[in-house]
Coordinates of C-alpha atoms and ligand atoms in Angstrom, one line a residue:
M1 CA 0.0 0.0 -0.1
T2 CA 2.8 2.2 0.1
N3 CA 2.8 3.8 -3.2
V4 CA -1.2 4.7 -2.3
P5 CA -2.3 8.2 -2.1
W6 CA -3.2 8.8 1.7
W7 CA -6.8 10.0 0.7
R8 CA -7.9 6.5 -0.8
H9 CA -8.5 4.6 2.9
A10 CA -9.0 8.0 5.2
V11 CA -11.4 8.3 7.2
C12 CA -11.6 12.3 7.1
Y13 CA -13.8 14.1 10.0
Q14 CA -15.7 17.0 9.5
I15 CA -15.2 20.0 11.9
Y16 CA -18.5 22.6 11.7
V17 CA -15.7 24.9 13.3
R18 CA -18.3 27.5 14.7
S19 CA -19.1 24.5 16.3
F20 CA -16.2 22.2 17.0
A21 CA -14.5 24.5 19.8
D22 CA -14.7 27.7 20.9
S23 CA -11.1 29.2 22.7
D24 CA -11.6 32.4 23.9
G25 CA -15.3 32.4 25.0
D26 CA -17.2 34.7 22.3
G27 CA -19.9 31.6 22.3
V28 CA -18.3 30.2 18.5
G29 CA -16.1 27.9 17.8
D30 CA -12.3 29.1 16.6
L31 CA -8.7 27.6 15.0
A32 CA -7.6 27.7 18.5
G33 CA -10.0 25.7 19.5
I34 CA -9.6 23.1 17.0
A35 CA -6.0 23.4 17.6
Q36 CA -6.8 22.3 21.4
R37 CA -9.0 19.6 20.2
L38 CA -6.6 18.2 18.3
P39 CA -5.0 15.5 20.0
Y40 CA -8.9 14.2 21.2
L41 CA -9.3 13.7 16.9
A42 CA -6.0 11.9 16.4
D43 CA -6.8 9.6 19.3
L44 CA -10.3 9.0 18.0
G45 CA -8.1 7.4 14.9
V46 CA -9.2 9.5 11.8
D47 CA -6.9 10.4 9.2
A48 CA -7.9 14.0 8.0
I49 CA -9.7 16.9 8.9
W50 CA -11.8 19.1 6.8
L51 CA -12.6 22.6 8.3
T52 CA -16.1 24.0 6.8
P53 CA -14.7 28.3 5.7
F54 CA -13.3 30.3 8.4
Y55 CA -12.3 32.9 6.2
R56 CA -13.1 36.6 6.2
S57 CA -16.7 36.6 5.8
P58 CA -20.4 38.5 7.3
Q59 CA -21.5 35.4 8.2
A60 CA -24.5 35.5 5.9
D61 CA -24.4 31.8 5.4
H62 CA -22.0 31.0 8.3
G63 CA -18.9 31.2 6.5
Y64 CA -20.1 30.0 3.2
D65 CA -20.7 33.5 2.0
V66 CA -16.6 34.6 1.4
A67 CA -15.3 38.0 1.9
D68 CA -11.7 37.4 1.7
Y69 CA -10.5 34.1 0.3
R70 CA -7.0 35.1 1.5
D71 CA -7.3 35.7 5.2
V72 CA -9.2 34.3 8.2
D73 CA -12.0 36.0 9.9
P74 CA -11.3 37.8 13.5
L75 CA -14.3 35.3 14.6
F76 CA -12.2 32.2 14.0
G77 CA -8.4 33.8 14.5
S78 CA -5.9 34.6 12.3
L79 CA -3.6 33.3 9.7
A80 CA -1.0 32.8 12.2
T81 CA -3.2 30.4 14.3
F82 CA -4.2 28.8 10.7
D83 CA -0.5 28.2 10.0
E84 CA 0.3 26.9 14.3
M85 CA -2.9 24.3 14.2
L86 CA -1.7 23.2 10.8
A87 CA 1.3 22.1 11.9
Q88 CA 0.3 20.9 15.1
A89 CA -2.2 18.5 12.6
H90 CA 0.4 17.4 10.4
E91 CA 3.1 17.1 13.8
L92 CA -0.1 14.6 15.2
G93 CA -0.1 12.9 11.6
L94 CA -3.6 14.5 10.4
R95 CA -4.0 16.1 7.0
V96 CA -6.3 19.2 6.7
I97 CA -8.4 19.7 3.9
V98 CA -10.2 23.3 3.7
D99 CA -13.1 24.4 2.2
I100 CA -13.1 26.6 -1.1
V101 CA -16.4 28.1 -1.9
P102 CA -16.1 29.0 -5.7
N103 CA -19.7 29.4 -6.9
H104 CA -20.7 32.6 -4.7
S105 CA -18.2 34.8 -3.2
S106 CA -20.1 37.4 -0.3
D107 CA -21.7 40.8 -1.0
Q108 CA -18.6 42.2 0.7
H109 CA -16.2 40.8 -1.4
E110 CA -14.0 43.6 -3.0
W111 CA -14.6 42.8 -6.2
F112 CA -19.2 42.5 -5.5
R113 CA -18.6 45.9 -4.1
A114 CA -16.6 47.5 -6.8
A115 CA -19.1 46.0 -9.4
L116 CA -21.9 47.4 -7.7
A117 CA -20.0 51.0 -7.9
A118 CA -19.1 50.4 -11.3
G119 CA -22.7 49.9 -13.0
P120 CA -24.1 48.1 -15.7
G121 CA -22.0 47.1 -18.5
S122 CA -18.6 47.4 -16.8
P123 CA -16.1 44.5 -16.4
E124 CA -16.4 44.8 -13.1
R125 CA -19.6 43.3 -13.3
E126 CA -18.8 40.6 -15.6
R127 CA -17.3 38.9 -12.7
Y128 CA -20.5 37.7 -11.3
V129 CA -23.7 37.3 -13.3
F130 CA -25.7 40.5 -13.5
R131 CA -28.8 40.8 -15.5
D132 CA -31.7 43.6 -17.1
G133 CA -35.0 42.1 -15.7
R134 CA -38.2 41.1 -17.4
G135 CA -41.1 43.5 -18.2
A136 CA -41.8 46.9 -19.3
D137 CA -39.9 48.8 -16.5
G138 CA -37.0 45.9 -16.1
G139 CA -39.3 45.3 -12.6
K140 CA -40.0 41.3 -13.0
P141 CA -36.4 39.0 -12.5
P142 CA -34.5 38.0 -15.4
N143 CA -35.5 34.8 -15.2
N144 CA -37.7 32.1 -12.8
W145 CA -34.9 30.5 -10.9
Q146 CA -35.3 30.0 -7.4
S147 CA -33.0 29.8 -4.4
V148 CA -32.4 26.6 -2.8
F149 CA -33.0 28.9 0.4
G150 CA -36.1 30.0 -0.8
G151 CA -37.6 32.7 -3.0
P152 CA -36.0 34.2 -6.1
A153 CA -32.4 33.4 -7.0
W154 CA -32.2 37.4 -8.1
T155 CA -31.8 40.3 -6.2
Q156 CA -32.2 43.8 -7.8
V157 CA -29.9 46.8 -7.0
D158 CA -30.4 50.5 -6.9
D159 CA -29.7 50.9 -10.9
G160 CA -32.3 48.8 -11.8
Q161 CA -30.3 45.2 -12.5
W162 CA -30.6 42.4 -11.3
Y163 CA -28.0 39.9 -9.6
L164 CA -27.9 36.0 -9.7
H165 CA -27.6 34.5 -6.3
L166 CA -28.4 30.6 -5.8
F167 CA -28.3 31.1 -2.3
D168 CA -28.7 33.5 0.1
S169 CA -29.1 37.2 -1.5
G170 CA -25.6 37.4 0.4
Q171 CA -24.4 35.0 -1.5
P172 CA -23.7 36.7 -5.2
D173 CA -22.6 33.7 -8.3
F174 CA -19.5 34.2 -9.8
D175 CA -19.7 34.0 -13.5
W176 CA -17.1 31.0 -14.2
D177 CA -17.6 31.9 -18.4
N178 CA -15.0 35.2 -17.8
P179 CA -11.8 33.8 -17.8
E180 CA -10.7 36.6 -14.5
V181 CA -12.9 34.2 -12.3
G182 CA -10.3 30.9 -13.2
D183 CA -7.5 32.6 -12.7
E184 CA -8.3 34.2 -9.3
F185 CA -10.0 30.9 -8.1
E186 CA -5.8 28.9 -9.6
S187 CA -4.6 32.0 -7.1
I188 CA -6.5 31.3 -4.3
L189 CA -6.2 27.6 -4.3
R190 CA -2.2 27.9 -4.9
F191 CA -1.9 30.5 -1.8
W192 CA -3.5 27.5 0.4
L193 CA -1.3 24.9 -1.0
D194 CA 1.6 27.0 -0.4
R195 CA 0.7 27.2 3.3
G196 CA 0.3 23.1 3.5
V197 CA -3.1 22.2 3.4
D198 CA -3.5 18.1 1.9
G199 CA -6.7 19.0 -0.2
F200 CA -10.0 21.0 -0.7
R201 CA -13.6 20.5 0.1
I202 CA -15.4 21.9 -3.2
D203 CA -18.5 23.8 -2.3
V204 CA -21.3 23.6 -4.4
A205 CA -19.0 21.7 -6.8
H206 CA -21.8 21.0 -9.3
G207 CA -23.3 24.5 -9.9
L208 CA -20.4 26.9 -11.4
A209 CA -21.3 27.1 -14.8
K210 CA -24.7 27.9 -16.2
E211 CA -26.5 27.2 -19.4
S212 CA -25.7 29.4 -21.5
G213 CA -28.6 32.1 -22.4
L214 CA -29.6 31.2 -18.7
P215 CA -33.0 29.5 -19.6
D216 CA -36.3 29.3 -17.4
V217 CA -36.6 26.4 -15.4
D218 CA -39.5 23.9 -16.8
E219 CA -42.1 25.2 -14.7
F220 CA -43.4 21.4 -14.3
V221 CA -40.0 20.8 -12.5
L222 CA -40.5 23.7 -10.1
A223 CA -43.8 23.2 -9.1
A224 CA -42.8 19.3 -8.7
A225 CA -39.4 20.2 -6.4
D226 CA -40.1 21.1 -3.0
D227 CA -40.2 18.5 -0.9
L228 CA -37.5 17.1 1.4
T229 CA -35.8 14.0 0.8
P230 CA -35.7 12.0 3.9
S231 CA -31.8 13.2 4.7
G232 CA -33.7 17.1 5.2
L233 CA -32.2 18.1 1.9
S234 CA -34.8 19.9 -0.6
A235 CA -35.8 18.1 -3.5
R236 CA -35.0 21.7 -5.1
A237 CA -30.9 21.1 -4.9
L238 CA -31.4 18.1 -6.1
A239 CA -33.3 18.1 -9.5
A240 CA -32.1 18.9 -12.9
R241 CA -31.6 22.6 -13.5
P242 CA -29.9 25.0 -16.2
Y243 CA -28.0 25.5 -12.9
W244 CA -26.5 22.3 -12.0
D245 CA -23.9 20.0 -13.5
Q246 CA -23.8 21.6 -16.5
P247 CA -20.6 20.2 -18.8
A248 CA -18.4 23.1 -18.0
V249 CA -17.8 22.5 -14.4
H250 CA -15.7 19.5 -16.2
D251 CA -12.9 22.1 -17.2
V252 CA -12.9 23.6 -14.4
Y253 CA -12.0 20.5 -12.4
R254 CA -9.8 19.9 -15.3
R255 CA -7.4 22.7 -14.6
W256 CA -7.5 22.3 -10.4
H257 CA -5.8 18.4 -11.0
R258 CA -2.9 20.3 -13.1
V259 CA -3.1 22.7 -10.3
L260 CA -3.1 19.8 -7.2
G261 CA -0.8 17.7 -9.2
S262 CA 1.7 20.9 -9.5
Y263 CA 2.3 20.1 -5.9
E264 CA 4.4 17.4 -4.0
G265 CA 2.3 14.9 -1.0
D266 CA -1.0 13.6 -3.2
R267 CA -3.0 17.0 -2.6
M268 CA -6.8 16.4 -3.1
A269 CA -9.9 17.4 -3.7
I270 CA -13.6 15.8 -3.1
A271 CA -16.6 18.0 -4.8
E272 CA -19.7 18.2 -3.0
A273 CA -21.8 17.5 -6.0
W274 CA -25.3 16.4 -5.6
V275 CA -26.2 15.4 -8.3
P276 CA -29.0 12.5 -8.9
T277 CA -27.4 9.1 -9.8
A278 CA -23.4 7.6 -9.0
E279 CA -22.5 7.9 -12.6
T280 CA -23.1 11.1 -12.7
L281 CA -21.0 11.5 -10.0
A282 CA -18.2 9.2 -11.1
R283 CA -17.9 12.7 -13.9
Y284 CA -16.1 14.7 -11.5
I285 CA -13.7 11.3 -10.4
R286 CA -12.3 10.9 -13.9
R287 CA -8.1 10.4 -13.9
D288 CA -8.1 14.0 -14.7
E289 CA -10.5 15.5 -12.7
L290 CA -11.0 15.2 -9.2
Q291 CA -9.8 12.9 -6.9
Q292 CA -13.0 12.4 -4.5
A293 CA -17.0 13.0 -4.7
F294 CA -18.9 12.9 -1.7
N295 CA -21.3 9.7 -2.5
F296 CA -24.6 10.9 -0.8
L297 CA -26.5 8.1 -2.3
W298 CA -25.3 6.4 0.8
L299 CA -26.7 9.1 3.4
Q300 CA -30.0 9.9 1.0
A301 CA -30.4 5.5 1.6
E302 CA -33.1 4.8 4.0
W303 CA -33.1 2.0 6.8
S304 CA -33.4 -1.0 4.2
A305 CA -31.0 -3.5 2.9
A306 CA -32.2 -3.3 -0.6
Q307 CA -31.5 0.0 -0.8
F308 CA -28.1 -0.2 1.2
R309 CA -27.4 -3.3 -1.6
Q310 CA -27.9 -1.0 -4.3
V311 CA -25.7 2.6 -3.3
I312 CA -22.9 -0.6 -3.0
V313 CA -23.6 -2.0 -6.1
D314 CA -24.3 1.6 -7.9
T315 CA -21.5 3.3 -6.5
F316 CA -18.8 0.2 -7.6
A317 CA -20.5 0.2 -10.9
A318 CA -19.9 4.1 -11.2
V319 CA -15.9 4.6 -9.5
E320 CA -14.3 1.5 -10.7
P321 CA -14.5 2.7 -14.6
V322 CA -13.1 5.9 -13.5
G323 CA -10.4 4.5 -11.6
A324 CA -11.6 6.0 -8.5
S325 CA -12.3 4.7 -4.8
P326 CA -15.6 5.4 -3.3
T327 CA -16.0 7.7 -0.6
W328 CA -19.0 7.3 1.8
V329 CA -20.9 10.1 4.0
L330 CA -23.4 9.4 6.5
A331 CA -24.6 13.0 7.5
N332 CA -22.7 16.2 7.5
H333 CA -23.8 19.9 8.5
D334 CA -26.8 20.4 6.0
V335 CA -28.9 17.1 7.2
I336 CA -30.4 16.2 9.4
R337 CA -28.2 14.2 12.5
T338 CA -28.0 10.3 11.4
V339 CA -29.6 9.1 14.9
T340 CA -32.5 11.1 14.6
R341 CA -32.6 10.2 10.2
Y342 CA -33.0 6.5 11.8
G343 CA -35.9 6.4 14.0
D344 CA -37.1 7.5 17.2
G345 CA -34.8 7.0 20.5
P346 CA -32.8 3.3 20.9
V347 CA -34.0 2.5 17.6
G348 CA -32.4 5.0 15.5
V349 CA -29.2 4.9 18.1
A350 CA -29.1 1.2 17.2
R351 CA -29.1 2.1 13.1
A352 CA -27.1 4.8 13.8
R353 CA -24.1 2.3 15.8
S354 CA -25.3 -0.3 12.6
A355 CA -24.4 2.1 9.7
A356 CA -21.1 3.1 11.0
L357 CA -19.8 -0.4 11.6
A358 CA -21.0 -1.0 7.7
M359 CA -19.5 2.4 5.8
L360 CA -16.2 1.9 7.9
A361 CA -16.0 -1.5 6.5
L362 CA -16.5 -0.7 3.1
P363 CA -12.9 0.2 1.0
G364 CA -12.6 4.1 0.4
S365 CA -12.8 6.7 2.2
A366 CA -15.1 7.5 5.4
Y367 CA -16.6 10.9 6.0
V368 CA -17.5 11.3 10.0
Y369 CA -19.6 14.8 11.1
Q370 CA -18.1 16.3 14.0
G371 CA -20.5 14.9 16.7
D372 CA -21.9 11.8 15.1
E373 CA -19.3 10.1 17.3
L374 CA -21.1 10.8 20.1
G375 CA -24.5 10.4 18.7
L376 CA -25.4 13.7 18.8
P377 CA -29.7 14.0 17.8
Q378 CA -31.1 16.0 15.7
I379 CA -32.4 19.2 18.1
D380 CA -35.7 21.2 16.8
V381 CA -34.3 24.6 17.7
A382 CA -36.6 27.4 19.0
E383 CA -37.6 29.8 16.3
A384 CA -36.1 32.9 18.2
D385 CA -32.7 30.9 18.4
R386 CA -33.3 29.7 14.7
Q387 CA -29.8 31.2 12.8
D388 CA -29.7 29.4 9.0
P389 CA -30.9 32.0 6.3
T390 CA -32.7 29.0 4.9
W391 CA -35.5 29.6 7.8
R392 CA -35.4 33.4 7.6
R393 CA -35.7 33.3 3.6
G394 CA -39.1 30.5 4.1
G395 CA -36.8 27.1 2.8
G396 CA -37.8 25.1 5.6
V397 CA -37.2 24.7 9.4
G398 CA -33.2 25.4 8.5
R399 CA -30.1 23.4 9.4
D400 CA -29.8 25.0 13.1
G401 CA -30.9 21.1 14.6
C402 CA -27.6 19.6 13.2
R403 CA -25.2 22.5 14.1
I404 CA -25.5 22.7 18.3
P405 CA -22.1 23.4 20.2
I406 CA -20.3 19.6 20.7
P407 CA -20.5 19.4 24.3
W408 CA -17.5 18.4 25.8
A409 CA -17.0 17.8 29.3
A410 CA -19.7 16.2 31.6
D411 CA -21.0 19.6 33.4
D412 CA -24.4 20.1 35.1
A413 CA -24.9 23.0 32.6
P414 CA -23.9 24.7 29.4
P415 CA -21.4 25.2 27.5
F416 CA -20.1 21.4 28.9
G417 CA -16.6 22.5 28.0
F418 CA -17.3 24.2 24.4
G419 CA -16.5 27.5 25.5
P420 CA -15.0 28.9 28.8
N421 CA -17.6 28.7 31.9
G422 CA -20.0 30.8 31.6
S423 CA -20.0 31.8 28.2
A424 CA -23.2 30.9 25.8
P425 CA -22.8 29.3 22.7
W426 CA -24.2 30.6 19.6
L427 CA -26.9 28.0 19.6
P428 CA -28.1 27.3 22.6
Q429 CA -27.1 23.4 23.8
P430 CA -30.0 21.0 25.5
S431 CA -29.4 21.0 29.4
D432 CA -28.8 17.5 30.2
W433 CA -25.9 17.4 26.9
G434 CA -23.6 16.5 29.9
A435 CA -24.2 12.8 29.6
R436 CA -23.5 12.9 25.9
S437 CA -20.3 15.4 26.4
V438 CA -16.8 13.3 25.4
A439 CA -15.9 13.2 29.0
S440 CA -18.8 11.2 29.8
Q441 CA -18.7 8.9 26.9
E442 CA -15.2 8.6 27.3
R443 CA -15.8 6.8 31.2
D444 CA -18.8 3.8 29.2
P445 CA -17.2 1.1 27.6
E446 CA -20.1 0.9 25.3
S447 CA -20.7 4.9 23.9
M448 CA -21.0 5.8 21.0
L449 CA -17.5 7.3 21.1
A450 CA -16.2 4.0 22.4
L451 CA -17.3 2.1 19.4
Y452 CA -16.3 4.7 17.1
R453 CA -12.6 3.9 18.9
S454 CA -13.1 0.5 18.0
A455 CA -13.8 0.4 15.1
L456 CA -11.1 3.3 13.5
R457 CA -8.5 1.1 15.5
L458 CA -9.3 -2.1 13.9
R459 CA -10.0 -0.6 10.8
R460 CA -6.7 1.3 10.4
E461 CA -5.1 -3.0 11.5
L462 CA -6.9 -4.8 9.3
V463 CA -7.3 -1.6 6.0
P464 CA -3.6 -2.9 4.9
G465 CA -4.4 -6.6 4.2
L466 CA -7.9 -6.0 2.3
G467 CA -8.7 -5.9 -1.3
D468 CA -10.3 -2.9 -2.6
R469 CA -13.4 -4.6 -3.8
V470 CA -16.5 -6.0 -2.1
T471 CA -18.8 -8.3 -3.4
L472 CA -21.9 -8.7 -1.7
V473 CA -22.9 -11.9 0.4
E474 CA -26.1 -13.7 0.4
R475 CA -26.9 -14.5 3.5
G476 CA -30.5 -16.3 2.8
A477 CA -33.0 -13.2 4.7
A478 CA -34.2 -9.8 2.2
D479 CA -33.6 -7.8 4.8
V480 CA -29.7 -8.7 5.8
F481 CA -27.1 -6.9 3.6
A482 CA -23.8 -8.7 3.8
F483 CA -20.6 -7.6 2.1
A484 CA -17.2 -9.5 2.3
R485 CA -13.7 -8.0 1.2
A486 CA -10.7 -10.6 -0.1
A487 CA -7.7 -10.7 1.9
T488 CA -4.6 -9.4 -0.7
R489 CA -2.0 -11.7 1.7
P490 CA -1.4 -15.2 1.1
G491 CA -3.4 -17.1 4.2
E492 CA -4.8 -14.4 5.8
S493 CA -9.0 -13.9 6.7
G494 CA -11.3 -11.2 4.7
L495 CA -13.9 -9.0 6.4
V496 CA -17.4 -9.6 6.4
C497 CA -19.8 -7.3 7.5
V498 CA -23.4 -8.1 8.1
V499 CA -26.0 -5.7 8.5
N500 CA -29.4 -6.5 10.0
C501 CA -32.1 -4.2 8.7
G502 CA -35.3 -6.3 9.7
A503 CA -37.8 -7.3 12.6
A504 CA -35.8 -10.9 13.6
A505 CA -32.6 -11.9 14.7
V506 CA -30.5 -13.9 12.1
P507 CA -27.9 -16.5 12.2
V508 CA -24.5 -15.5 11.8
G509 CA -22.8 -18.8 13.9
D510 CA -21.0 -20.4 10.3
L511 CA -19.1 -16.6 10.3
G512 CA -17.5 -18.0 13.8
E513 CA -16.8 -15.0 16.7
P514 CA -17.5 -11.7 15.3
I515 CA -14.0 -9.6 15.9
L516 CA -16.8 -6.4 16.6
T517 CA -20.3 -5.6 16.8
S518 CA -22.4 -2.4 16.9
G519 CA -23.6 -2.9 20.6
P520 CA -23.3 -5.4 23.9
G521 CA -24.7 -8.6 23.7
V522 CA -26.2 -8.0 20.0
V523 CA -24.7 -11.1 18.8
S524 CA -26.2 -13.9 20.8
D525 CA -26.4 -17.8 20.5
G526 CA -25.4 -17.5 16.8
A527 CA -28.1 -14.6 16.1
L528 CA -27.4 -11.6 15.1
A529 CA -30.0 -8.9 16.5
P530 CA -32.1 -6.9 14.3
D531 CA -31.1 -2.9 13.8
A532 CA -27.4 -4.8 14.7
A533 CA -24.0 -5.0 12.5
G534 CA -21.1 -6.9 13.4
W535 CA -17.8 -7.5 11.5
F536 CA -16.2 -11.2 11.0
R537 CA -12.7 -12.3 9.9
A538 CA -14.0 -15.0 7.4
Ligands
LIG1 C1 -23.5 23.6 0.4 C2 -22.8 24.1 2.1 O1 -22.8 22.5 2.7 C3 -24.0 24.6 2.8 O2 -23.7 24.6 4.1 C4 -24.2 26.1 2.4 O3 -25.2 26.9 3.0 C5 -24.1 26.1 1.0 N1 -23.3 25.3 -0.4 C6 -23.7 27.1 -0.3 O4 -22.2 27.7 -0.1

């Protein structure tokens, strides 16, 4: 495995920076807070961390509205704090992936301010998507596109023109047909690569190119697409549109491939591309494009053996022809927390434990969202406390419920070690989260944290001796899914993972003793309990 790039088998931990660890007591997580908690992550056994945006930003979308791509927002620290944190992470053997937001900037970015000042027809306006409106007085938006966060995707400025924002009005879309935009982003990538980052997570990677002429979305599609998917994501974000997954995005990633390849150390990028099929996703990871793309099919699957099997089959069928390795994602800061998504109370927890074991047994790379290793549930945030622009724009209850600051200490009251005592986190934590804290779970050998630690440790031991392919294994029950990875070294055993999505216990005695199970006592008398999973050497 010596020549294999690190990211092909890496487990990457997603840090939602605002909610991870607050070093200075302002209620918002920061880079120094991350640095303090790096030993926790090294101990957990992950290989890499991905940091959500910490750049200068008015925080209209909590950092996904970048005003200066080459600086750290004072809320999170400074470039010097970033460099220190990066050096400490590297010392602990952790790679660092930073978020890059190329689809849009903040409306406070100097380019956008210059565009407003320069007026219609100016070269400054051509870096963004400005258009005249429709109707006799130009008082109607240029087309019928809707923002992913709700409401029209256009805002009118004082001189009467409109600008496009697929997200919040504080996030104007760049015009990637303008070569200046591509040049600027190459320079931004190089700025962070020169500082030593190991990779990038590309925000809205499928959105950069727009269909020429900016045609209306079909009215029928528009009317049909407002439901929430099981993961909590609006179907609007997924449906075919003249601004998603246009062929020209691939030219951007071919260029980025060359940029990454001009650095030592297997630098990489992973696409956040919400596209409907594994096959479409695989276009982003062709040999001359990006290294990885998030496989959201895994988090969109319901608790169903048939669905999990299908995702595995489709994923390998798509990635193998392009020579890429798969990724697996159970959650992130945009979707419903895993334990809640899989069911109420103990059922959801049992299933989340099993889904984690399945994900960590699969070949490829896994992305773990902070707090999933603690089994944190989705929180119903009171209206008065909601911060997500999605809520403000009428696009749903918002995503605050999966972004509650992490409880570290087993205290009786917030902030549970998230920040210094007495500081109030930017989103309120439930009063009983001391019991879910890292400190509490470290004392409990049956906790979610203990399970993640064991699974990650075992995975590290096993992966060098396991092949990159999976074979689905028939276990005689439709609602059980199982897969095997063969050993690469003669005479050694492979790994079999069995997940019981059904309502009855199923026999697994023929596989021998499990080397890891999703919970205590889930294998008894040679049978695997409902909602449980096990790893076997077979
Ligand atoms: C995807 C990010 O994950 C999400 O949090 C953000 O709101 C949108 N992109 C817009 O940047």
